[in-house]
C-alpha cells in the first residue's frame, strides 16, 4: 500500500457520504458539515485523482463510470471498517479484565475479597495473571497491574491504594528466644524468597551481607512462602500488610521495617480504561479504603 498516493480521508468520506445519501445537503448532515464543505471535498478529490467522478451537466449531480467504480470500492472499504469498529466496541466490554499481580498479593489480599466482587458484578469476568515480572500495556493485553513500590514509574499511570512498608519477619519457633538479630546473624538462618524476585537477596546485600550461610534459601510461590513463614521454615522480606495480624498476635516477629512511603499501586497504561476495568478499579479502591 502506497499511503502517500491515497487521497485525503476527509475527501473520501465526503464522496462516500454523497454516494450513499444522493446529494450534497444530506451528505453534509451525515458528516455534520455544510453542503459547501462537501462540494469542496468532492472537487478536491477529483483534482487529486485527475478524473471526473461526477457529471455536472444536468440539474443534479450524477456519478460517472469512474465515480461508480470508486463508490463501490469505498462502500466495501468503509463498510468493513464500520463492522470491525462495531465488533471491537461491542467485544471490548465482553473481554475479561486482565490483571497482572504477584501470587502473594493474589493469595493474601485479593482472593479473599473476590466473592464480594463476583456478587456485586456477576457480568464482569476476570483473568488473574500471577507474575512478579513487569508487564507492558498493549491493546487487547493486560488492563491493570497491581505492583509494589514507591510509584512514579515512567510510561504508565500509577496510583497508590495500599500504603504499607516492607518488613523482615520470622516465626518465634525459628528465632528461639532471640528478638533482635543483626543482618549477618539473620544470614545464618534459612531464608524464603518469592519465585522471580530478589527481595531477600537485595535486602541482605543492602546490609552488607553478600552470601547466605549454610542454611540456604528456598524460592517458592508467594502463597506458599507465607505458609512456610508461619510454619517457621525461614526468614523473609514481605509486605507488612500481609502479616500484620500475625505480628500483632505474636505468631511472627518483626525484625526490621523499611523506612519511606511505599505500597501497592494500581498501574495502568496511558490509554482510556474500558468500562469494566474502571468498575474493577473503583471496587479495589473501596476495598482498600474499607481496610477489610
PDB file of C-alpha atoms in Angstrom:
ATOM      1  CA  UNK A   1       0.000   0.000   0.000  1.00  0.00           C
ATOM      2  CA  UNK A   2       1.422   3.353  -1.076  1.00  0.00           C
ATOM      3  CA  UNK A   3      -0.193   5.542   1.552  1.00  0.00           C
ATOM      4  CA  UNK A   4       1.192   8.764   0.078  1.00  0.00           C
ATOM      5  CA  UNK A   5      -0.769   8.256  -3.135  1.00  0.00           C
ATOM      6  CA  UNK A   6      -4.105   7.858  -1.400  1.00  0.00           C
ATOM      7  CA  UNK A   7      -6.442  10.889  -1.351  1.00  0.00           C
ATOM      8  CA  UNK A   8      -7.166  12.567   1.985  1.00  0.00           C
ATOM      9  CA  UNK A   9      -9.585  10.593   4.137  1.00  0.00           C
ATOM     10  CA  UNK A  10     -11.884  13.606   4.520  1.00  0.00           C
ATOM     11  CA  UNK A  11     -12.372  13.745   0.757  1.00  0.00           C
ATOM     12  CA  UNK A  12     -13.076  10.005   0.526  1.00  0.00           C
ATOM     13  CA  UNK A  13     -15.582  10.238   3.387  1.00  0.00           C
ATOM     14  CA  UNK A  14     -17.355  13.153   1.727  1.00  0.00           C
ATOM     15  CA  UNK A  15     -17.583  11.284  -1.585  1.00  0.00           C
ATOM     16  CA  UNK A  16     -18.827   8.100   0.096  1.00  0.00           C
ATOM     17  CA  UNK A  17     -21.421  10.043   2.080  1.00  0.00           C
ATOM     18  CA  UNK A  18     -22.570  11.751  -1.136  1.00  0.00           C
ATOM     19  CA  UNK A  19     -22.985   8.445  -2.990  1.00  0.00           C
ATOM     20  CA  UNK A  20     -24.842   6.973  -0.016  1.00  0.00           C
ATOM     21  CA  UNK A  21     -27.248   9.879   0.544  1.00  0.00           C
ATOM     22  CA  UNK A  22     -27.686  11.069  -3.055  1.00  0.00           C
ATOM     23  CA  UNK A  23     -26.920  14.786  -2.668  1.00  0.00           C
ATOM     24  CA  UNK A  24     -24.529  17.206  -1.014  1.00  0.00           C
ATOM     25  CA  UNK A  25     -27.060  18.550   1.506  1.00  0.00           C
ATOM     26  CA  UNK A  26     -27.842  15.161   3.040  1.00  0.00           C
ATOM     27  CA  UNK A  27     -24.149  14.213   2.882  1.00  0.00           C
ATOM     28  CA  UNK A  28     -23.318  17.360   4.859  1.00  0.00           C
ATOM     29  CA  UNK A  29     -25.865  16.427   7.502  1.00  0.00           C
ATOM     30  CA  UNK A  30     -24.449  12.904   7.751  1.00  0.00           C
ATOM     31  CA  UNK A  31     -20.954  14.267   8.386  1.00  0.00           C
ATOM     32  CA  UNK A  32     -22.121  17.287  10.399  1.00  0.00           C
ATOM     33  CA  UNK A  33     -20.606  19.789   7.944  1.00  0.00           C
ATOM     34  CA  UNK A  34     -22.056  22.264   5.464  1.00  0.00           C
ATOM     35  CA  UNK A  35     -23.061  21.238   1.931  1.00  0.00           C
ATOM     36  CA  UNK A  36     -20.470  23.731   0.665  1.00  0.00           C
ATOM     37  CA  UNK A  37     -17.760  21.787   2.522  1.00  0.00           C
ATOM     38  CA  UNK A  38     -18.942  18.579   0.845  1.00  0.00           C
ATOM     39  CA  UNK A  39     -18.765  20.248  -2.583  1.00  0.00           C
ATOM     40  CA  UNK A  40     -15.231  21.450  -1.887  1.00  0.00           C
ATOM     41  CA  UNK A  41     -14.118  17.967  -0.822  1.00  0.00           C
ATOM     42  CA  UNK A  42     -15.634  16.420  -3.962  1.00  0.00           C
ATOM     43  CA  UNK A  43     -13.745  18.825  -6.226  1.00  0.00           C
ATOM     44  CA  UNK A  44     -10.535  18.283  -4.220  1.00  0.00           C
ATOM     45  CA  UNK A  45     -10.905  14.523  -4.685  1.00  0.00           C
ATOM     46  CA  UNK A  46     -11.336  14.902  -8.451  1.00  0.00           C
ATOM     47  CA  UNK A  47      -8.259  17.133  -8.647  1.00  0.00           C
ATOM     48  CA  UNK A  48      -6.233  14.634  -6.628  1.00  0.00           C
ATOM     49  CA  UNK A  49      -7.240  11.718  -8.866  1.00  0.00           C
ATOM     50  CA  UNK A  50      -7.208  13.666 -12.114  1.00  0.00           C
ATOM     51  CA  UNK A  51     -10.553  12.200 -13.229  1.00  0.00           C
ATOM     52  CA  UNK A  52     -14.179  13.367 -13.236  1.00  0.00           C
ATOM     53  CA  UNK A  53     -16.157  11.454 -10.650  1.00  0.00           C
ATOM     54  CA  UNK A  54     -19.354  13.489 -11.063  1.00  0.00           C
ATOM     55  CA  UNK A  55     -21.356  14.555 -14.083  1.00  0.00           C
ATOM     56  CA  UNK A  56     -22.404  18.166 -13.544  1.00  0.00           C
ATOM     57  CA  UNK A  57     -24.120  18.710 -16.909  1.00  0.00           C
ATOM     58  CA  UNK A  58     -27.663  18.230 -15.569  1.00  0.00           C
ATOM     59  CA  UNK A  59     -29.659  19.729 -12.744  1.00  0.00           C
ATOM     60  CA  UNK A  60     -28.471  17.046 -10.320  1.00  0.00           C
ATOM     61  CA  UNK A  61     -25.016  15.613  -9.787  1.00  0.00           C
ATOM     62  CA  UNK A  62     -24.648  12.054 -11.048  1.00  0.00           C
ATOM     63  CA  UNK A  63     -21.770   9.610 -10.963  1.00  0.00           C
ATOM     64  CA  UNK A  64     -19.535   8.977 -13.923  1.00  0.00           C
ATOM     65  CA  UNK A  65     -18.277   5.457 -14.630  1.00  0.00           C
ATOM     66  CA  UNK A  66     -15.132   6.300 -12.674  1.00  0.00           C
ATOM     67  CA  UNK A  67     -17.270   7.654  -9.856  1.00  0.00           C
ATOM     68  CA  UNK A  68     -19.341   4.462  -9.689  1.00  0.00           C
ATOM     69  CA  UNK A  69     -16.162   2.386  -9.601  1.00  0.00           C
ATOM     70  CA  UNK A  70     -14.768   4.350  -6.660  1.00  0.00           C
ATOM     71  CA  UNK A  71     -18.158   4.395  -4.909  1.00  0.00           C
ATOM     72  CA  UNK A  72     -18.347   0.583  -4.919  1.00  0.00           C
ATOM     73  CA  UNK A  73     -14.819   0.296  -3.542  1.00  0.00           C
ATOM     74  CA  UNK A  74     -15.491   2.808  -0.767  1.00  0.00           C
ATOM     75  CA  UNK A  75     -18.775   1.136   0.142  1.00  0.00           C
ATOM     76  CA  UNK A  76     -16.913  -2.123   0.686  1.00  0.00           C
ATOM     77  CA  UNK A  77     -13.984  -0.478   2.477  1.00  0.00           C
ATOM     78  CA  UNK A  78     -15.925   1.796   4.812  1.00  0.00           C
ATOM     79  CA  UNK A  79     -18.463  -0.984   5.403  1.00  0.00           C
ATOM     80  CA  UNK A  80     -15.706  -3.341   6.555  1.00  0.00           C
ATOM     81  CA  UNK A  81     -14.190  -0.641   8.769  1.00  0.00           C
ATOM     82  CA  UNK A  82     -17.570   0.131  10.332  1.00  0.00           C
ATOM     83  CA  UNK A  83     -18.262  -3.546  11.012  1.00  0.00           C
ATOM     84  CA  UNK A  84     -14.828  -4.078  12.581  1.00  0.00           C
ATOM     85  CA  UNK A  85     -15.145  -0.989  14.779  1.00  0.00           C
ATOM     86  CA  UNK A  86     -18.599  -2.139  15.906  1.00  0.00           C
ATOM     87  CA  UNK A  87     -17.290  -5.605  16.752  1.00  0.00           C
ATOM     88  CA  UNK A  88     -14.386  -4.174  18.730  1.00  0.00           C
ATOM     89  CA  UNK A  89     -16.559  -1.710  20.610  1.00  0.00           C
ATOM     90  CA  UNK A  90     -19.018  -4.451  21.494  1.00  0.00           C
ATOM     91  CA  UNK A  91     -16.328  -7.003  22.287  1.00  0.00           C
ATOM     92  CA  UNK A  92     -14.319  -4.637  24.460  1.00  0.00           C
ATOM     93  CA  UNK A  93     -16.757  -4.930  27.343  1.00  0.00           C
ATOM     94  CA  UNK A  94     -17.194  -8.658  26.789  1.00  0.00           C
ATOM     95  CA  UNK A  95     -13.436  -9.271  27.120  1.00  0.00           C
ATOM     96  CA  UNK A  96     -12.375 -10.211  30.666  1.00  0.00           C
ATOM     97  CA  UNK A  97     -10.474  -7.704  32.786  1.00  0.00           C
ATOM     98  CA  UNK A  98      -6.856  -8.927  32.608  1.00  0.00           C
ATOM     99  CA  UNK A  99      -4.942  -8.243  35.839  1.00  0.00           C
ATOM    100  CA  UNK A 100      -1.213  -8.754  36.431  1.00  0.00           C
ATOM    101  CA  UNK A 101      -0.194  -9.203  40.071  1.00  0.00           C
ATOM    102  CA  UNK A 102       2.126 -11.189  42.284  1.00  0.00           C
ATOM    103  CA  UNK A 103       0.958 -14.532  43.630  1.00  0.00           C
ATOM    104  CA  UNK A 104       1.476 -13.315  47.199  1.00  0.00           C
ATOM    105  CA  UNK A 105      -0.838 -10.337  46.662  1.00  0.00           C
ATOM    106  CA  UNK A 106      -3.399 -12.542  44.950  1.00  0.00           C
ATOM    107  CA  UNK A 107      -3.419 -15.120  47.738  1.00  0.00           C
ATOM    108  CA  UNK A 108      -3.156 -12.781  50.719  1.00  0.00           C
ATOM    109  CA  UNK A 109      -5.289  -9.804  49.700  1.00  0.00           C
ATOM    110  CA  UNK A 110      -7.318 -10.201  46.525  1.00  0.00           C
ATOM    111  CA  UNK A 111      -8.665 -13.754  46.528  1.00  0.00           C
ATOM    112  CA  UNK A 112     -10.425 -13.493  49.923  1.00  0.00           C
ATOM    113  CA  UNK A 113     -12.284 -10.417  48.650  1.00  0.00           C
ATOM    114  CA  UNK A 114     -13.240 -11.650  45.172  1.00  0.00           C
ATOM    115  CA  UNK A 115     -16.522 -13.313  46.214  1.00  0.00           C
ATOM    116  CA  UNK A 116     -17.824  -9.845  47.053  1.00  0.00           C
ATOM    117  CA  UNK A 117     -16.867  -8.545  43.630  1.00  0.00           C
ATOM    118  CA  UNK A 118     -18.495 -11.515  41.885  1.00  0.00           C
ATOM    119  CA  UNK A 119     -21.677 -10.955  43.849  1.00  0.00           C
ATOM    120  CA  UNK A 120     -21.772  -7.245  43.034  1.00  0.00           C
ATOM    121  CA  UNK A 121     -20.687  -7.586  39.382  1.00  0.00           C
ATOM    122  CA  UNK A 122     -21.577 -11.056  38.063  1.00  0.00           C
ATOM    123  CA  UNK A 123     -21.300  -9.903  34.457  1.00  0.00           C
ATOM    124  CA  UNK A 124     -17.604  -8.957  34.667  1.00  0.00           C
ATOM    125  CA  UNK A 125     -15.082 -11.743  34.109  1.00  0.00           C
ATOM    126  CA  UNK A 126     -11.517 -11.536  35.415  1.00  0.00           C
ATOM    127  CA  UNK A 127      -8.216 -13.066  34.362  1.00  0.00           C
ATOM    128  CA  UNK A 128      -5.630 -13.024  37.158  1.00  0.00           C
ATOM    129  CA  UNK A 129      -2.080 -13.383  35.884  1.00  0.00           C
ATOM    130  CA  UNK A 130       0.210 -14.039  38.889  1.00  0.00           C
ATOM    131  CA  UNK A 131       3.711 -12.989  37.969  1.00  0.00           C
ATOM    132  CA  UNK A 132       6.362 -10.763  39.541  1.00  0.00           C
ATOM    133  CA  UNK A 133       7.505  -9.649  36.088  1.00  0.00           C
ATOM    134  CA  UNK A 134       6.800  -6.104  34.889  1.00  0.00           C
ATOM    135  CA  UNK A 135       4.310  -6.031  32.032  1.00  0.00           C
ATOM    136  CA  UNK A 136       3.723  -3.834  29.004  1.00  0.00           C
ATOM    137  CA  UNK A 137       0.301  -2.378  28.351  1.00  0.00           C
ATOM    138  CA  UNK A 138      -0.815  -3.153  24.813  1.00  0.00           C
ATOM    139  CA  UNK A 139      -4.259  -3.146  23.173  1.00  0.00           C
ATOM    140  CA  UNK A 140      -6.025  -6.401  23.946  1.00  0.00           C
ATOM    141  CA  UNK A 141      -3.491  -7.359  26.644  1.00  0.00           C
ATOM    142  CA  UNK A 142      -3.026  -6.543  30.324  1.00  0.00           C
ATOM    143  CA  UNK A 143      -5.574  -3.992  31.559  1.00  0.00           C
ATOM    144  CA  UNK A 144      -4.286  -3.438  35.078  1.00  0.00           C
ATOM    145  CA  UNK A 145      -1.208  -4.297  37.142  1.00  0.00           C
ATOM    146  CA  UNK A 146      -1.063  -4.316  40.944  1.00  0.00           C
ATOM    147  CA  UNK A 147       2.543  -3.561  41.828  1.00  0.00           C
ATOM    148  CA  UNK A 148       4.531  -2.703  44.938  1.00  0.00           C
ATOM    149  CA  UNK A 149       6.943   0.206  45.160  1.00  0.00           C
ATOM    150  CA  UNK A 150       7.243   3.952  45.535  1.00  0.00           C
ATOM    151  CA  UNK A 151       5.382   4.705  42.286  1.00  0.00           C
ATOM    152  CA  UNK A 152       6.299   7.297  39.685  1.00  0.00           C
ATOM    153  CA  UNK A 153       7.158   4.711  37.014  1.00  0.00           C
ATOM    154  CA  UNK A 154       7.651   6.148  33.508  1.00  0.00           C
ATOM    155  CA  UNK A 155       5.231   5.448  30.661  1.00  0.00           C
ATOM    156  CA  UNK A 156       2.320   4.383  32.878  1.00  0.00           C
ATOM    157  CA  UNK A 157      -0.252   5.816  35.239  1.00  0.00           C
ATOM    158  CA  UNK A 158       0.067   4.689  38.857  1.00  0.00           C
ATOM    159  CA  UNK A 159      -1.944   5.354  41.995  1.00  0.00           C
ATOM    160  CA  UNK A 160      -1.094   4.049  45.462  1.00  0.00           C
ATOM    161  CA  UNK A 161      -4.089   2.366  47.032  1.00  0.00           C
ATOM    162  CA  UNK A 162      -2.475   0.438  49.899  1.00  0.00           C
ATOM    163  CA  UNK A 163       0.383   2.112  51.768  1.00  0.00           C
ATOM    164  CA  UNK A 164       2.474  -0.430  53.666  1.00  0.00           C
ATOM    165  CA  UNK A 165       6.212  -0.875  54.320  1.00  0.00           C
ATOM    166  CA  UNK A 166       8.416  -3.885  53.660  1.00  0.00           C
ATOM    167  CA  UNK A 167       9.417  -5.836  56.781  1.00  0.00           C
ATOM    168  CA  UNK A 168      11.745  -8.678  57.667  1.00  0.00           C
ATOM    169  CA  UNK A 169       9.883 -11.264  59.728  1.00  0.00           C
ATOM    170  CA  UNK A 170      10.238 -14.774  61.073  1.00  0.00           C
ATOM    171  CA  UNK A 171       8.351 -17.115  63.367  1.00  0.00           C
ATOM    172  CA  UNK A 172       9.429 -17.271  67.041  1.00  0.00           C
ATOM    173  CA  UNK A 173       9.911 -21.020  66.613  1.00  0.00           C
ATOM    174  CA  UNK A 174      12.750 -20.257  64.179  1.00  0.00           C
ATOM    175  CA  UNK A 175      14.281 -17.444  66.236  1.00  0.00           C
ATOM    176  CA  UNK A 176      14.179 -19.173  69.586  1.00  0.00           C
ATOM    177  CA  UNK A 177      14.491 -16.676  72.391  1.00  0.00           C
ATOM    178  CA  UNK A 178      16.028 -14.021  70.153  1.00  0.00           C
ATOM    179  CA  UNK A 179      14.001 -10.979  69.121  1.00  0.00           C
ATOM    180  CA  UNK A 180      16.821  -8.915  67.617  1.00  0.00           C
ATOM    181  CA  UNK A 181      19.443 -10.175  65.195  1.00  0.00           C
ATOM    182  CA  UNK A 182      21.961  -8.396  63.002  1.00  0.00           C
ATOM    183  CA  UNK A 183      21.703  -8.938  59.232  1.00  0.00           C
ATOM    184  CA  UNK A 184      24.822 -11.125  59.439  1.00  0.00           C
ATOM    185  CA  UNK A 185      23.174 -13.284  62.098  1.00  0.00           C
ATOM    186  CA  UNK A 186      19.981 -13.484  60.024  1.00  0.00           C
ATOM    187  CA  UNK A 187      22.019 -14.681  57.058  1.00  0.00           C
ATOM    188  CA  UNK A 188      22.866 -17.820  59.025  1.00  0.00           C
ATOM    189  CA  UNK A 189      19.184 -18.774  59.207  1.00  0.00           C
ATOM    190  CA  UNK A 190      17.185 -20.337  56.332  1.00  0.00           C
ATOM    191  CA  UNK A 191      15.511 -17.797  54.042  1.00  0.00           C
ATOM    192  CA  UNK A 192      12.353 -17.888  51.948  1.00  0.00           C
ATOM    193  CA  UNK A 193      12.081 -15.843  48.743  1.00  0.00           C
ATOM    194  CA  UNK A 194       9.191 -15.493  46.292  1.00  0.00           C
ATOM    195  CA  UNK A 195       9.860 -17.016  42.892  1.00  0.00           C
ATOM    196  CA  UNK A 196      11.015 -14.488  40.315  1.00  0.00           C
ATOM    197  CA  UNK A 197      12.044 -11.868  42.891  1.00  0.00           C
ATOM    198  CA  UNK A 198      15.291 -10.892  44.589  1.00  0.00           C
ATOM    199  CA  UNK A 199      13.850  -9.093  47.615  1.00  0.00           C
ATOM    200  CA  UNK A 200      15.578 -11.259  50.205  1.00  0.00           C
ATOM    201  CA  UNK A 201      18.932 -11.199  48.418  1.00  0.00           C
ATOM    202  CA  UNK A 202      18.686  -7.460  47.784  1.00  0.00           C
ATOM    203  CA  UNK A 203      17.804  -6.715  51.405  1.00  0.00           C
ATOM    204  CA  UNK A 204      20.765  -8.661  52.736  1.00  0.00           C
ATOM    205  CA  UNK A 205      23.105  -7.118  50.158  1.00  0.00           C
ATOM    206  CA  UNK A 206      21.927  -3.636  51.164  1.00  0.00           C
ATOM    207  CA  UNK A 207      23.043  -4.502  54.716  1.00  0.00           C
ATOM    208  CA  UNK A 208      26.482  -5.630  53.535  1.00  0.00           C
ATOM    209  CA  UNK A 209      25.717  -9.357  53.556  1.00  0.00           C
ATOM    210  CA  UNK A 210      26.613 -10.818  50.175  1.00  0.00           C
ATOM    211  CA  UNK A 211      26.115 -14.503  50.912  1.00  0.00           C
ATOM    212  CA  UNK A 212      23.760 -16.636  52.943  1.00  0.00           C
ATOM    213  CA  UNK A 213      25.080 -19.127  55.443  1.00  0.00           C
ATOM    214  CA  UNK A 214      24.820 -22.886  55.167  1.00  0.00           C
ATOM    215  CA  UNK A 215      21.101 -22.883  55.967  1.00  0.00           C
ATOM    216  CA  UNK A 216      20.439 -21.685  52.398  1.00  0.00           C
ATOM    217  CA  UNK A 217      17.403 -20.246  50.640  1.00  0.00           C
ATOM    218  CA  UNK A 218      14.186 -21.666  49.193  1.00  0.00           C
ATOM    219  CA  UNK A 219      12.424 -19.912  46.285  1.00  0.00           C
ATOM    220  CA  UNK A 220       8.710 -20.666  46.073  1.00  0.00           C
ATOM    221  CA  UNK A 221       5.371 -19.110  45.033  1.00  0.00           C
ATOM    222  CA  UNK A 222       4.109 -16.248  47.159  1.00  0.00           C
ATOM    223  CA  UNK A 223       1.196 -18.099  48.746  1.00  0.00           C
ATOM    224  CA  UNK A 224       3.452 -20.988  49.785  1.00  0.00           C
ATOM    225  CA  UNK A 225       6.059 -18.535  51.055  1.00  0.00           C
ATOM    226  CA  UNK A 226       3.657 -17.118  53.607  1.00  0.00           C
ATOM    227  CA  UNK A 227       2.612 -20.614  54.688  1.00  0.00           C
ATOM    228  CA  UNK A 228       6.272 -21.573  55.143  1.00  0.00           C
ATOM    229  CA  UNK A 229       6.948 -18.350  57.020  1.00  0.00           C
ATOM    230  CA  UNK A 230       4.152 -19.006  59.510  1.00  0.00           C
ATOM    231  CA  UNK A 231       5.374 -22.577  59.945  1.00  0.00           C
ATOM    232  CA  UNK A 232       8.831 -21.346  60.957  1.00  0.00           C
ATOM    233  CA  UNK A 233      10.630 -22.607  57.854  1.00  0.00           C
ATOM    234  CA  UNK A 234      12.561 -19.416  57.180  1.00  0.00           C
ATOM    235  CA  UNK A 235      13.080 -15.660  57.411  1.00  0.00           C
ATOM    236  CA  UNK A 236      11.640 -13.494  54.662  1.00  0.00           C
ATOM    237  CA  UNK A 237      11.158  -9.963  53.409  1.00  0.00           C
ATOM    238  CA  UNK A 238       7.489  -9.254  52.769  1.00  0.00           C
ATOM    239  CA  UNK A 239       4.859  -6.541  52.767  1.00  0.00           C
ATOM    240  CA  UNK A 240       3.709  -5.767  56.313  1.00  0.00           C
ATOM    241  CA  UNK A 241       0.063  -5.619  55.259  1.00  0.00           C
ATOM    242  CA  UNK A 242       0.131  -9.375  54.611  1.00  0.00           C
ATOM    243  CA  UNK A 243       1.402 -10.284  58.076  1.00  0.00           C
ATOM    244  CA  UNK A 244       0.023  -7.533  60.333  1.00  0.00           C
ATOM    245  CA  UNK A 245      -2.313  -9.877  62.156  1.00  0.00           C
ATOM    246  CA  UNK A 246       0.420 -12.432  62.846  1.00  0.00           C
ATOM    247  CA  UNK A 247       2.775  -9.697  64.087  1.00  0.00           C
ATOM    248  CA  UNK A 248       0.108  -8.298  66.407  1.00  0.00           C
ATOM    249  CA  UNK A 249      -0.728 -11.726  67.828  1.00  0.00           C
ATOM    250  CA  UNK A 250       2.910 -12.736  68.239  1.00  0.00           C
ATOM    251  CA  UNK A 251       2.819 -15.527  65.642  1.00  0.00           C
ATOM    252  CA  UNK A 252       5.571 -13.657  63.771  1.00  0.00           C
ATOM    253  CA  UNK A 253       8.346 -11.383  64.973  1.00  0.00           C
ATOM    254  CA  UNK A 254       9.058  -8.171  63.090  1.00  0.00           C
ATOM    255  CA  UNK A 255      12.828  -7.794  62.952  1.00  0.00           C
ATOM    256  CA  UNK A 256      13.254  -4.836  60.570  1.00  0.00           C
ATOM    257  CA  UNK A 257      10.943  -2.315  58.931  1.00  0.00           C
ATOM    258  CA  UNK A 258      11.949  -0.366  55.843  1.00  0.00           C
ATOM    259  CA  UNK A 259      11.583   3.448  56.007  1.00  0.00           C
ATOM    260  CA  UNK A 260       9.835   5.576  53.388  1.00  0.00           C
ATOM    261  CA  UNK A 261       6.414   5.602  51.784  1.00  0.00           C
ATOM    262  CA  UNK A 262       5.845   2.553  49.605  1.00  0.00           C
ATOM    263  CA  UNK A 263       2.847   0.424  48.889  1.00  0.00           C
ATOM    264  CA  UNK A 264       0.713  -1.296  46.307  1.00  0.00           C
ATOM    265  CA  UNK A 265      -0.228   0.728  43.260  1.00  0.00           C
ATOM    266  CA  UNK A 266      -2.937   0.476  40.635  1.00  0.00           C
ATOM    267  CA  UNK A 267      -0.904   0.659  37.432  1.00  0.00           C
ATOM    268  CA  UNK A 268      -2.476   1.190  34.001  1.00  0.00           C
ATOM    269  CA  UNK A 269      -1.376   2.273  30.565  1.00  0.00           C
ATOM    270  CA  UNK A 270      -1.888   5.760  29.188  1.00  0.00           C
ATOM    271  CA  UNK A 271      -4.951   4.809  27.099  1.00  0.00           C
ATOM    272  CA  UNK A 272      -8.513   5.290  28.433  1.00  0.00           C
ATOM    273  CA  UNK A 273      -9.785   2.366  30.507  1.00  0.00           C
ATOM    274  CA  UNK A 274     -12.617   0.137  29.372  1.00  0.00           C
ATOM    275  CA  UNK A 275     -15.823   0.485  31.461  1.00  0.00           C
ATOM    276  CA  UNK A 276     -15.380  -2.933  33.108  1.00  0.00           C
ATOM    277  CA  UNK A 277     -11.789  -2.077  34.041  1.00  0.00           C
ATOM    278  CA  UNK A 278     -12.981   1.185  35.608  1.00  0.00           C
ATOM    279  CA  UNK A 279     -15.555  -0.761  37.610  1.00  0.00           C
ATOM    280  CA  UNK A 280     -12.921  -3.155  38.926  1.00  0.00           C
ATOM    281  CA  UNK A 281     -10.515  -0.312  39.789  1.00  0.00           C
ATOM    282  CA  UNK A 282     -13.271   1.514  41.686  1.00  0.00           C
ATOM    283  CA  UNK A 283     -14.040  -1.669  43.608  1.00  0.00           C
ATOM    284  CA  UNK A 284     -10.352  -2.127  44.509  1.00  0.00           C
ATOM    285  CA  UNK A 285     -10.191   1.432  45.854  1.00  0.00           C
ATOM    286  CA  UNK A 286     -13.261   0.835  48.027  1.00  0.00           C
ATOM    287  CA  UNK A 287     -11.802  -2.383  49.392  1.00  0.00           C
ATOM    288  CA  UNK A 288      -8.540  -0.646  50.261  1.00  0.00           C
ATOM    289  CA  UNK A 289     -10.340   2.248  51.973  1.00  0.00           C
ATOM    290  CA  UNK A 290     -12.512  -0.160  53.947  1.00  0.00           C
ATOM    291  CA  UNK A 291      -9.369  -1.904  55.181  1.00  0.00           C
ATOM    292  CA  UNK A 292     -11.160  -5.229  55.109  1.00  0.00           C
TER     293      UNK A 292
END
